[in-house]
Amino acid sequence: MPFVGFSQSFQVNLQGHKQIAMGGAGTGVALDEASVFFNPGAVSFLKQNGVQGGISALYLKTGFRETGSNITEYNKDRIAPPFQAYAVFGNPANRLRFGIGVYTPFGGAMHYDENWTGKYTVTSLDLQAVYIQPTLSLKLTDQIGIGAGLVYALGKVDLQRAVPLTLSTGQSGTAQLKGDTKDFGWNAGIYVKTLSGVSIGITHRSQVTANVKDGDAIFVVPASVASTFPTKFTASLPLPATTTLGLGFYPSEKTTIAVDANWVHWHKYEELAFDYDNNTRIPDTKSPRNYHDAGVIRVGIQNLTTTKLALRAGVAYAFTPVGKGYVTPEVPDANRVLLSAGLGYMPTSRFGIDLSFLYENVLSRTEKNIETNLDGTFKTVAYIPGISLSYKF
Amino acid sequence: MNSKHILKSVLAVAFIAGLSSCKPELKDVTPTNGQADFSRYIAIGNSLTSGYADNGLYLEGQKNSYPEMLAAQMKNVGGGNFSTPFFTEAHANGSGYAKLLGLNANGTPNIGAETSNLAVRGQVAIPGFGNVVLYDKYSGDLNNYGVPGIKLAHVNLAAYGNLNGYYERLLPGNAGTNSTTYLDFVMAKPYTFFSMWLGNNDILGYASSGGVGDIPTPKADFAALYAATVNRLVGSKAKGVVATIPDVTTTPYFRTVTLATLLATIRATAAGASVTTLYIQTGAGTRAATAADLFTLTLSSAGVMGVPNGAGLPYGLHPLNPIENKYVLDATEVATVNDFTAAYNATITSVASANGLALMDANTLLKQYNTPTQVNGAVVSSAYITGNLFSLDGIHLTPMGYAITANAFIKAINTKYGSSIPIVDVTKYRGVKFPLNNN
């Protein structure tokens, strides 16, 4: 399940379409209801209550070419629909405000051809993780706010690969590992409006350890060996903690610049282990991952061009946590460049629509996996348009 | 800000979105032939070259031979048509072959034989030699000259076309009337590139028969003949690749049935519960077997273990009814096999070097799978049946195994001649095929 890292491991942050359009930055600014995610401490600084809901269409294309081959294989077209909804309520005049967020911080749909060259490592990965986060935010003074939310994480995973045993049809056997997870975590932040006008946010989102208990292991293998294969598995995966420092600059009344630096505590992801209920044929597996902590730097700008229109743009650079020799096809990760743009339109003072577009260019990476010996070049790009609707009250 | 600006902004976003039809681009690769000319490639060799697998030569194996794979990849760099003497679809099962019927309760395989749709056209008695099985004649174009059973020692033998049915089927004349040597036959038509993987059978017959059925080709004869053969093949300008001989003593043929498995089977029976020693017949007499003695795969299917002889002595359990020599490659014989294999390989390596040929070190290549190794995520090992590398006969390779050797040939050729023949996708090829139902 390393895939959980995929697409979100570096806070691609499909969390609020204003912020998506601003390179995913938003921790040091009190922009809108998405502060429930970005910085619970900033929620109490929001001038209005509101509710928003949005969705993205994550389209990710990966090309792979085995070293020495002249054939490039691509993953199948699949669009993952990460969504997010946030609401902030309570009296804006009061110091204590409430928020709730429902969002998908991890997710993906990586599907390769059933007969691609890496089929014995993975053929498909579907992952959905929904976080539900009730949040309290307290404005300690007019300059300082703190906030925290409890995260209830619901996960669903479905990992498939080919098994190197030949069926009577000449095709390979297959394995499917699927299961659900229910785990807890938290999200806390502090927000400071300095006298110089610069705002500062510091947040920490805890690690959530996703535990799959009693997951289904469905092996389609020759009948003569089927009874020696497992039917259940247990696995756990750390969804890493993230510490963020965010800054907000306001060069003019209409312009906001947000800068975020994320530090993702990936070092906890040392191995991907599957504990099977039947080890007659296959032992429990411990695949080394040995990720290391990695940072992301994000810069975004918003310009309120008119009272109704806001234009946004951003850029980010994410360092990969995946060391040399550990790249896997379900997470063909590498350092990546993110470019974003978007606009917001408010036809009335209460109703708003935000459009975002995020382009990710994951740098090409050629290496041999130390476990599977899959040796080749991965190159990935992602295109992620999104939309959200919001209503202030 | 007016609606025109909004429109422009929307268009700008739409423009970026339009890029989303783009796929990620990997740097172009242009396969080149380097200093070699692949326009007519010929493959010289034995069963391994013919695509022999599962104790037989049949159409699927022929299609998955490493020369077929090599030739298909060579087409990227100027390679021409490549013809293998395929059996017809109607006679697709060729010589017949072993197939897995299922696994027995104790995990041992239940192996049957495919005997339908064979390409056997008859049998002829060759005076002074014996019976030779004859197969459907093939008279079309020919590039894959792999002949199961051929030794290096046979390449200049004028009568060989009468002694080997797989060679006879390629020749125009009927068995008994042929006098074309193998080397003359393969060289009859000009070629630009050759592969030669010969020499395995010069030691295999001795090894697989437990050291009694054949005599290894003397090392000096092998060295002289190998050099002379390569010399002729190279001629004035042909380029090529030669391969070393895999160590047969580490194949499943010798590593599946072991002293430990034999003892375990016997101890599992009521009568044999206290057995601790097995007796083997060796060239130096009968003695107790040790872990250094190797047993052939054929011993398990022979069904002889523990069977009492006329005197009531159980087979293998008593010094007076030992396991026959033909089922045992005893420690001394193992040393002989290793010694000859090493000497042959030293010859092959030095002749390749002297003639500027590429060298595919098949011995090193296949040996690495004695330790299970992942190939693109698939565990490949020398384990019988589940190892994916060796076919049911325990010596010849599966299609996946042949694909692994094809890539090793490609890498050797590319390294030597500066070419960039693309590799094949090993995962497209199967291992041992399991039956539909559990029997």
CSV table of C-alpha atoms in Angstrom, one decimal, chain A residues 22 29 31 197 248-258 300-305 311:
chain,number,residue,atom,x,y,z
A,22,MET,CA,-2.0,28.9,-5.3
A,29,VAL,CA,-3.3,32.8,5.6
A,31,LEU,CA,-8.4,32.4,3.3
A,197,GLY,CA,1.3,42.7,8.7
A,248,GLY,CA,1.1,35.2,4.4
A,249,PHE,CA,2.2,38.5,2.8
A,250,TYR,CA,-0.2,41.3,1.8
A,251,PRO,CA,1.6,43.6,-0.6
A,252,SER,CA,-1.7,45.4,-1.3
A,253,GLU,CA,-5.2,45.2,-0.1
A,254,LYS,CA,-6.1,43.0,-3.0
A,255,THR,CA,-3.1,40.8,-3.2
A,256,THR,CA,-2.2,37.9,-1.0
A,257,ILE,CA,0.9,35.9,-1.2
A,258,ALA,CA,1.1,32.6,0.6
A,300,GLY,CA,0.9,31.1,-4.3
A,301,ILE,CA,-0.6,34.4,-5.1
A,302,GLN,CA,-4.1,35.7,-5.2
A,303,ASN,CA,-5.3,38.9,-6.7
A,304,LEU,CA,-8.8,40.2,-6.1
A,305,THR,CA,-9.0,41.7,-9.6
A,311,LEU,CA,-7.2,35.3,-10.1
